[in-house]
């Protein structure tokens, strides 16, 4: 029986993918909206820090390569989402603090 990957496991794998401009994991930045195994393929919905960011294609390729290498699943479907738009509040508290943003308790 093939391994089933939970969203938590897929997010753990995606911790390896960094935003090259900010130097943080796309997961810690809150850019990954959904990571799910659907039958025999993986689906990832993610966003970028701003509309028109030129790094979208590069991040998409890195997401696909990272998930393929870690899971052995070749069919990885990635979608860039613009709604809801990304805001700093989606980032982890550690990232917000590191970037000088307040963290609400």
Short mmCIF file of N, CA, C and O in Angstrom, two decimals:
data_model
loop_
_atom_site.label_atom_id
_atom_site.label_comp_id
_atom_site.label_asym_id
_atom_site.label_seq_id
_atom_site.Cartn_x
_atom_site.Cartn_y
_atom_site.Cartn_z
N UNK A 1 0.84 -1.19 0.00
CA UNK A 1 0.00 0.00 0.00
C UNK A 1 0.88 1.25 0.00
O UNK A 1 1.85 1.34 0.74
N UNK A 2 0.54 2.20 -0.83
CA UNK A 2 1.32 3.43 -0.93
C UNK A 2 1.00 4.34 0.25
O UNK A 2 -0.11 4.35 0.76
N UNK A 3 2.00 5.11 0.63
CA UNK A 3 1.83 6.04 1.74
C UNK A 3 0.87 7.17 1.37
O UNK A 3 0.90 7.69 0.26
N UNK A 4 0.02 7.52 2.31
CA UNK A 4 -0.86 8.67 2.16
C UNK A 4 -0.20 9.84 2.88
O UNK A 4 0.26 9.69 4.00
N UNK A 5 -0.17 10.98 2.24
CA UNK A 5 0.47 12.16 2.81
C UNK A 5 -0.59 13.13 3.33
O UNK A 5 -1.46 13.55 2.58
N UNK A 6 -0.49 13.45 4.60
CA UNK A 6 -1.40 14.42 5.21
C UNK A 6 -0.95 15.83 4.85
O UNK A 6 0.20 16.04 4.43
N UNK A 7 -1.82 16.80 5.08
CA UNK A 7 -1.43 18.18 4.85
C UNK A 7 -0.24 18.55 5.74
O UNK A 7 0.68 19.21 5.29
N UNK A 8 -0.25 18.10 7.00
CA UNK A 8 0.85 18.41 7.90
C UNK A 8 2.18 17.89 7.37
O UNK A 8 3.19 18.57 7.43
N UNK A 9 2.18 16.66 6.84
CA UNK A 9 3.41 16.08 6.30
C UNK A 9 3.86 16.84 5.05
O UNK A 9 5.05 17.12 4.87
N UNK A 10 2.92 17.20 4.18
CA UNK A 10 3.27 17.95 2.98
C UNK A 10 3.82 19.33 3.34
O UNK A 10 4.79 19.80 2.74
N UNK A 11 3.23 19.97 4.34
CA UNK A 11 3.74 21.28 4.78
C UNK A 11 5.14 21.14 5.38
O UNK A 11 6.00 22.00 5.17
N UNK A 12 5.36 20.04 6.08
CA UNK A 12 6.70 19.79 6.64
C UNK A 12 7.73 19.67 5.50
O UNK A 12 8.82 20.23 5.57
N UNK A 13 7.36 18.96 4.45
CA UNK A 13 8.25 18.82 3.29
C UNK A 13 8.48 20.19 2.63
O UNK A 13 9.60 20.53 2.26
N UNK A 14 7.42 20.97 2.51
CA UNK A 14 7.52 22.28 1.85
C UNK A 14 8.28 23.32 2.67
O UNK A 14 8.59 24.39 2.15
N UNK A 15 8.60 23.01 3.92
CA UNK A 15 9.44 23.91 4.72
C UNK A 15 10.79 24.15 4.03
O UNK A 15 11.43 25.16 4.25
N UNK A 16 11.21 23.21 3.18
CA UNK A 16 12.49 23.33 2.47
C UNK A 16 12.47 24.42 1.41
O UNK A 16 13.54 24.89 0.98
N UNK A 17 11.29 24.80 0.93
CA UNK A 17 11.18 25.77 -0.16
C UNK A 17 11.19 27.18 0.44
O UNK A 17 10.32 27.53 1.23
N UNK A 18 12.20 27.96 0.07
CA UNK A 18 12.34 29.31 0.60
C UNK A 18 11.97 30.37 -0.42
O UNK A 18 12.24 30.21 -1.61
N UNK A 19 11.38 31.43 0.07
CA UNK A 19 11.19 32.63 -0.75
C UNK A 19 12.56 33.26 -0.91
O UNK A 19 13.20 33.64 0.08
N UNK A 20 13.08 33.36 -2.13
CA UNK A 20 14.45 33.85 -2.33
C UNK A 20 14.65 35.31 -1.95
O UNK A 20 15.76 35.72 -1.62
N UNK A 21 13.59 36.10 -1.99
CA UNK A 21 13.74 37.51 -1.63
C UNK A 21 13.78 37.70 -0.12
O UNK A 21 14.57 38.50 0.38
N UNK A 22 12.92 36.99 0.60
CA UNK A 22 12.84 37.18 2.04
C UNK A 22 13.67 36.18 2.83
O UNK A 22 13.98 36.42 4.00
N UNK A 23 14.00 35.03 2.22
CA UNK A 23 14.86 34.05 2.89
C UNK A 23 14.15 33.22 3.94
O UNK A 23 14.81 32.63 4.80
N UNK A 24 12.84 33.14 3.88
CA UNK A 24 12.06 32.33 4.82
C UNK A 24 11.32 31.26 4.04
O UNK A 24 11.01 31.43 2.85
N UNK A 25 10.97 30.19 4.73
CA UNK A 25 10.17 29.13 4.14
C UNK A 25 8.84 29.68 3.66
O UNK A 25 8.23 30.53 4.32
N UNK A 26 8.36 29.17 2.52
CA UNK A 26 7.06 29.60 2.02
C UNK A 26 5.94 29.20 2.98
O UNK A 26 4.90 29.84 3.03
N UNK A 27 6.18 28.16 3.78
CA UNK A 27 5.20 27.73 4.78
C UNK A 27 5.18 28.74 5.92
O UNK A 27 4.11 29.21 6.34
N UNK A 28 6.36 29.12 6.43
CA UNK A 28 6.42 30.08 7.53
C UNK A 28 5.91 31.46 7.11
O UNK A 28 5.40 32.20 7.94
N UNK A 29 6.06 31.79 5.84
CA UNK A 29 5.52 33.06 5.35
C UNK A 29 4.00 33.02 5.15
O UNK A 29 3.38 34.06 4.95
N UNK A 30 3.42 31.84 5.22
CA UNK A 30 1.97 31.73 5.03
C UNK A 30 1.55 31.77 3.57
O UNK A 30 0.42 32.10 3.25
N UNK A 31 2.46 31.41 2.68
CA UNK A 31 2.17 31.45 1.25
C UNK A 31 1.44 30.20 0.76
O UNK A 31 0.83 30.23 -0.31
N UNK A 32 1.51 29.11 1.51
CA UNK A 32 0.84 27.87 1.10
C UNK A 32 -0.55 27.85 1.72
O UNK A 32 -0.71 27.82 2.93
N UNK A 33 -1.56 27.89 0.86
CA UNK A 33 -2.95 27.88 1.32
C UNK A 33 -3.48 26.46 1.48
O UNK A 33 -4.36 26.21 2.29
N UNK A 34 -2.99 25.54 0.65
CA UNK A 34 -3.48 24.15 0.70
C UNK A 34 -2.43 23.24 0.12
O UNK A 34 -1.81 23.54 -0.89
N UNK A 35 -2.22 22.11 0.78
CA UNK A 35 -1.36 21.04 0.27
C UNK A 35 -2.08 19.74 0.60
O UNK A 35 -2.34 19.45 1.77
N UNK A 36 -2.40 18.97 -0.44
CA UNK A 36 -3.27 17.82 -0.23
C UNK A 36 -2.95 16.71 -1.22
O UNK A 36 -2.65 16.97 -2.38
N UNK A 37 -3.02 15.48 -0.72
CA UNK A 37 -2.95 14.34 -1.63
C UNK A 37 -4.37 13.99 -2.03
O UNK A 37 -5.24 13.79 -1.18
N UNK A 38 -4.60 13.95 -3.33
CA UNK A 38 -5.91 13.59 -3.88
C UNK A 38 -5.68 12.37 -4.76
O UNK A 38 -5.08 12.48 -5.82
N UNK A 39 -6.12 11.23 -4.26
CA UNK A 39 -5.91 9.96 -4.93
C UNK A 39 -4.43 9.75 -5.23
O UNK A 39 -3.64 9.64 -4.30
N UNK A 40 -4.03 9.77 -6.50
CA UNK A 40 -2.64 9.45 -6.86
C UNK A 40 -1.80 10.68 -7.18
O UNK A 40 -0.72 10.56 -7.74
N UNK A 41 -2.29 11.88 -6.84
CA UNK A 41 -1.51 13.08 -7.13
C UNK A 41 -1.55 14.05 -5.95
O UNK A 41 -2.32 13.86 -5.01
N UNK A 42 -0.70 15.05 -6.01
CA UNK A 42 -0.66 16.08 -4.98
C UNK A 42 -1.15 17.39 -5.57
O UNK A 42 -0.89 17.68 -6.74
N UNK A 43 -1.84 18.17 -4.74
CA UNK A 43 -2.31 19.49 -5.16
C UNK A 43 -1.83 20.51 -4.14
O UNK A 43 -1.95 20.29 -2.94
N UNK A 44 -1.29 21.61 -4.66
CA UNK A 44 -0.83 22.69 -3.80
C UNK A 44 -1.38 24.01 -4.34
O UNK A 44 -1.23 24.31 -5.52
N UNK A 45 -2.03 24.75 -3.45
CA UNK A 45 -2.45 26.12 -3.76
C UNK A 45 -1.56 27.04 -2.97
O UNK A 45 -1.42 26.87 -1.75
N UNK A 46 -0.94 27.99 -3.65
CA UNK A 46 -0.07 28.93 -2.95
C UNK A 46 -0.23 30.31 -3.56
O UNK A 46 -0.85 30.48 -4.59
N UNK A 47 0.30 31.28 -2.87
CA UNK A 47 0.25 32.64 -3.37
C UNK A 47 1.65 33.24 -3.31
O UNK A 47 2.60 32.59 -2.87
N UNK A 48 1.75 34.46 -3.74
CA UNK A 48 3.01 35.20 -3.71
C UNK A 48 2.83 36.41 -2.81
O UNK A 48 1.71 36.81 -2.52
N UNK A 49 3.93 37.01 -2.41
CA UNK A 49 3.82 38.14 -1.50
C UNK A 49 3.20 39.36 -2.15
O UNK A 49 2.67 40.21 -1.46
N UNK A 50 3.27 39.45 -3.49
CA UNK A 50 2.61 40.54 -4.18
C UNK A 50 2.30 40.15 -5.62
O UNK A 50 2.99 39.32 -6.21
N UNK A 51 1.23 40.72 -6.15
CA UNK A 51 0.80 40.45 -7.52
C UNK A 51 1.90 40.93 -8.47
O UNK A 51 2.43 42.02 -8.32
N UNK A 52 2.24 40.11 -9.42
CA UNK A 52 3.28 40.48 -10.37
C UNK A 52 4.68 40.07 -9.93
O UNK A 52 5.65 40.38 -10.61
N UNK A 53 4.79 39.39 -8.80
CA UNK A 53 6.09 38.93 -8.34
C UNK A 53 6.71 38.04 -9.42
O UNK A 53 6.08 37.08 -9.87
N UNK A 54 7.93 38.33 -9.84
CA UNK A 54 8.55 37.57 -10.93
C UNK A 54 9.04 36.18 -10.52
O UNK A 54 9.49 35.43 -11.36
N UNK A 55 8.92 35.84 -9.25
CA UNK A 55 9.46 34.57 -8.77
C UNK A 55 8.45 33.43 -8.77
O UNK A 55 8.77 32.32 -8.37
N UNK A 56 7.23 33.70 -9.20
CA UNK A 56 6.18 32.69 -9.16
C UNK A 56 6.54 31.40 -9.87
O UNK A 56 6.37 30.31 -9.33
N UNK A 57 7.04 31.50 -11.08
CA UNK A 57 7.41 30.31 -11.84
C UNK A 57 8.51 29.52 -11.18
O UNK A 57 8.48 28.28 -11.14
N UNK A 58 9.49 30.22 -10.63
CA UNK A 58 10.59 29.55 -9.96
C UNK A 58 10.11 28.83 -8.71
O UNK A 58 10.47 27.68 -8.45
N UNK A 59 9.26 29.49 -7.92
CA UNK A 59 8.72 28.85 -6.71
C UNK A 59 7.85 27.65 -7.07
O UNK A 59 7.92 26.62 -6.41
N UNK A 60 7.07 27.78 -8.12
CA UNK A 60 6.23 26.67 -8.56
C UNK A 60 7.10 25.46 -8.91
O UNK A 60 6.80 24.34 -8.50
N UNK A 61 8.17 25.66 -9.66
CA UNK A 61 9.08 24.57 -10.02
C UNK A 61 9.72 23.95 -8.78
O UNK A 61 9.85 22.73 -8.68
N UNK A 62 10.11 24.79 -7.84
CA UNK A 62 10.76 24.27 -6.63
C UNK A 62 9.77 23.47 -5.79
O UNK A 62 10.14 22.45 -5.20
N UNK A 63 8.51 23.91 -5.71
CA UNK A 63 7.48 23.16 -4.99
C UNK A 63 7.34 21.77 -5.61
O UNK A 63 7.34 20.75 -4.92
N UNK A 64 7.20 21.73 -6.94
CA UNK A 64 7.03 20.46 -7.65
C UNK A 64 8.23 19.56 -7.41
O UNK A 64 8.09 18.38 -7.05
N UNK A 65 9.44 20.06 -7.61
CA UNK A 65 10.64 19.25 -7.46
C UNK A 65 10.81 18.75 -6.03
O UNK A 65 11.17 17.58 -5.82
N UNK A 66 10.55 19.59 -5.06
CA UNK A 66 10.71 19.21 -3.66
C UNK A 66 9.72 18.11 -3.28
O UNK A 66 10.10 17.12 -2.64
N UNK A 67 8.46 18.25 -3.69
CA UNK A 67 7.46 17.23 -3.36
C UNK A 67 7.72 15.93 -4.11
O UNK A 67 7.58 14.84 -3.54
N UNK A 68 8.11 16.01 -5.37
CA UNK A 68 8.42 14.79 -6.12
C UNK A 68 9.57 14.02 -5.46
O UNK A 68 9.50 12.80 -5.31
N UNK A 69 10.62 14.74 -5.08
CA UNK A 69 11.80 14.10 -4.49
C UNK A 69 11.46 13.44 -3.15
O UNK A 69 11.94 12.35 -2.84
N UNK A 70 10.63 14.09 -2.35
CA UNK A 70 10.33 13.58 -1.00
C UNK A 70 9.28 12.48 -0.99
O UNK A 70 9.32 11.60 -0.12
N UNK A 71 8.34 12.52 -1.95
CA UNK A 71 7.22 11.57 -1.91
C UNK A 71 7.29 10.50 -2.98
O UNK A 71 6.65 9.46 -2.84
N UNK A 72 8.01 10.76 -4.06
CA UNK A 72 8.01 9.83 -5.18
C UNK A 72 6.80 9.98 -6.08
O UNK A 72 6.66 9.28 -7.08
N UNK A 73 5.90 10.89 -5.73
CA UNK A 73 4.70 11.13 -6.54
C UNK A 73 5.07 12.12 -7.64
O UNK A 73 5.52 13.23 -7.36
N UNK A 74 4.90 11.70 -8.88
CA UNK A 74 5.33 12.54 -10.01
C UNK A 74 4.29 13.58 -10.41
O UNK A 74 4.62 14.63 -10.93
N UNK A 75 3.01 13.28 -10.17
CA UNK A 75 1.94 14.19 -10.57
C UNK A 75 1.68 15.19 -9.44
O UNK A 75 0.97 14.89 -8.48
N UNK A 76 2.28 16.36 -9.56
CA UNK A 76 2.13 17.42 -8.58
C UNK A 76 1.52 18.62 -9.30
O UNK A 76 2.09 19.14 -10.25
N UNK A 77 0.34 19.03 -8.85
CA UNK A 77 -0.39 20.12 -9.49
C UNK A 77 -0.36 21.35 -8.59
O UNK A 77 -0.82 21.29 -7.45
N UNK A 78 0.16 22.43 -9.12
CA UNK A 78 0.36 23.64 -8.33
C UNK A 78 -0.43 24.78 -8.97
O UNK A 78 -0.41 24.96 -10.18
N UNK A 79 -1.14 25.53 -8.11
CA UNK A 79 -1.91 26.69 -8.59
C UNK A 79 -1.52 27.91 -7.78
O UNK A 79 -1.43 27.85 -6.56
N UNK A 80 -1.31 29.00 -8.48
CA UNK A 80 -1.10 30.29 -7.80
C UNK A 80 -2.47 30.90 -7.56
O UNK A 80 -3.28 31.01 -8.48
N UNK A 81 -2.72 31.27 -6.33
CA UNK A 81 -4.00 31.85 -5.92
C UNK A 81 -3.79 33.32 -5.57
O UNK A 81 -2.78 33.67 -4.98
N UNK A 82 -4.76 34.15 -5.91
CA UNK A 82 -4.67 35.57 -5.55
C UNK A 82 -5.74 35.99 -4.55
O UNK A 82 -5.74 37.12 -4.08
N UNK A 83 -6.65 35.07 -4.26
CA UNK A 83 -7.72 35.38 -3.33
C UNK A 83 -7.81 34.27 -2.29
O UNK A 83 -8.04 33.13 -2.67
N UNK A 84 -7.60 34.58 -1.03
CA UNK A 84 -7.36 35.90 -0.48
C UNK A 84 -5.92 36.34 -0.74
O UNK A 84 -5.02 35.51 -0.81
N UNK A 85 -5.70 37.64 -0.86
CA UNK A 85 -4.34 38.13 -1.07
C UNK A 85 -3.49 37.90 0.18
O UNK A 85 -4.01 37.87 1.30
N UNK A 86 -2.20 37.75 -0.04
CA UNK A 86 -1.28 37.54 1.07
C UNK A 86 -1.10 38.85 1.84
O UNK A 86 -1.03 39.93 1.25
N UNK A 87 -1.04 38.72 3.14
CA UNK A 87 -0.67 39.84 4.03
C UNK A 87 0.31 39.30 5.05
O UNK A 87 0.39 38.08 5.29
N UNK A 88 1.06 40.17 5.69
CA UNK A 88 2.06 39.76 6.68
C UNK A 88 1.42 38.98 7.84
O UNK A 88 2.07 38.16 8.47
N UNK A 89 0.15 39.19 8.09
CA UNK A 89 -0.53 38.48 9.17
C UNK A 89 -0.59 36.97 8.93
O UNK A 89 -0.78 36.20 9.87
N UNK A 90 -0.41 36.54 7.69
CA UNK A 90 -0.42 35.11 7.38
C UNK A 90 0.90 34.44 7.76
O UNK A 90 0.96 33.22 7.85
N UNK A 91 1.94 35.22 7.98
CA UNK A 91 3.25 34.68 8.34
C UNK A 91 3.23 34.21 9.79
O UNK A 91 2.43 34.65 10.60
N UNK A 92 4.16 33.31 10.10
CA UNK A 92 4.27 32.81 11.47
C UNK A 92 4.68 33.96 12.40
O UNK A 92 5.28 34.94 11.96
N UNK A 93 4.36 33.84 13.68
CA UNK A 93 4.76 34.89 14.64
C UNK A 93 6.27 35.14 14.63
O UNK A 93 6.71 36.29 14.73
N UNK A 94 7.06 34.09 14.47
CA UNK A 94 8.51 34.24 14.45
C UNK A 94 8.97 35.09 13.27
O UNK A 94 9.84 35.97 13.42
N UNK A 95 8.40 34.84 12.11
CA UNK A 95 8.76 35.62 10.91
C UNK A 95 8.32 37.07 11.08
O UNK A 95 9.08 37.99 10.78
N UNK A 96 7.10 37.28 11.58
CA UNK A 96 6.62 38.66 11.78
C UNK A 96 7.53 39.42 12.73
O UNK A 96 7.90 40.57 12.46
N UNK A 97 7.92 38.78 13.83
CA UNK A 97 8.83 39.44 14.78
C UNK A 97 10.17 39.74 14.14
O UNK A 97 10.71 40.83 14.29
N UNK A 98 10.69 38.76 13.40
CA UNK A 98 11.98 38.92 12.76
C UNK A 98 11.98 40.07 11.75
O UNK A 98 12.98 40.76 11.58
N UNK A 99 10.84 40.27 11.09
CA UNK A 99 10.73 41.33 10.10
C UNK A 99 10.29 42.69 10.70
O UNK A 99 10.11 43.65 9.99
N UNK A 100 10.10 42.68 12.02
CA UNK A 100 9.78 43.93 12.70
C UNK A 100 8.30 44.27 12.78
O UNK A 100 7.93 45.39 13.05
N UNK A 101 7.45 43.26 12.55
CA UNK A 101 6.00 43.46 12.65
C UNK A 101 5.52 43.02 14.01
O UNK A 101 6.03 42.06 14.58
N UNK A 102 4.47 43.68 14.53
CA UNK A 102 3.94 43.26 15.82
C UNK A 102 3.25 41.90 15.73
O UNK A 102 2.72 41.52 14.69
N UNK A 103 3.29 41.19 16.84
CA UNK A 103 2.62 39.91 16.93
C UNK A 103 1.56 40.04 18.02
O UNK A 103 1.88 40.33 19.16
N UNK A 104 0.32 39.84 17.66
CA UNK A 104 -0.75 39.94 18.65
C UNK A 104 -0.78 38.69 19.51
O UNK A 104 -0.47 37.59 19.04
N UNK A 105 -1.14 38.85 20.74
CA UNK A 105 -1.17 37.72 21.68
C UNK A 105 -2.52 37.06 21.70
O UNK A 105 -3.50 37.58 21.41
#
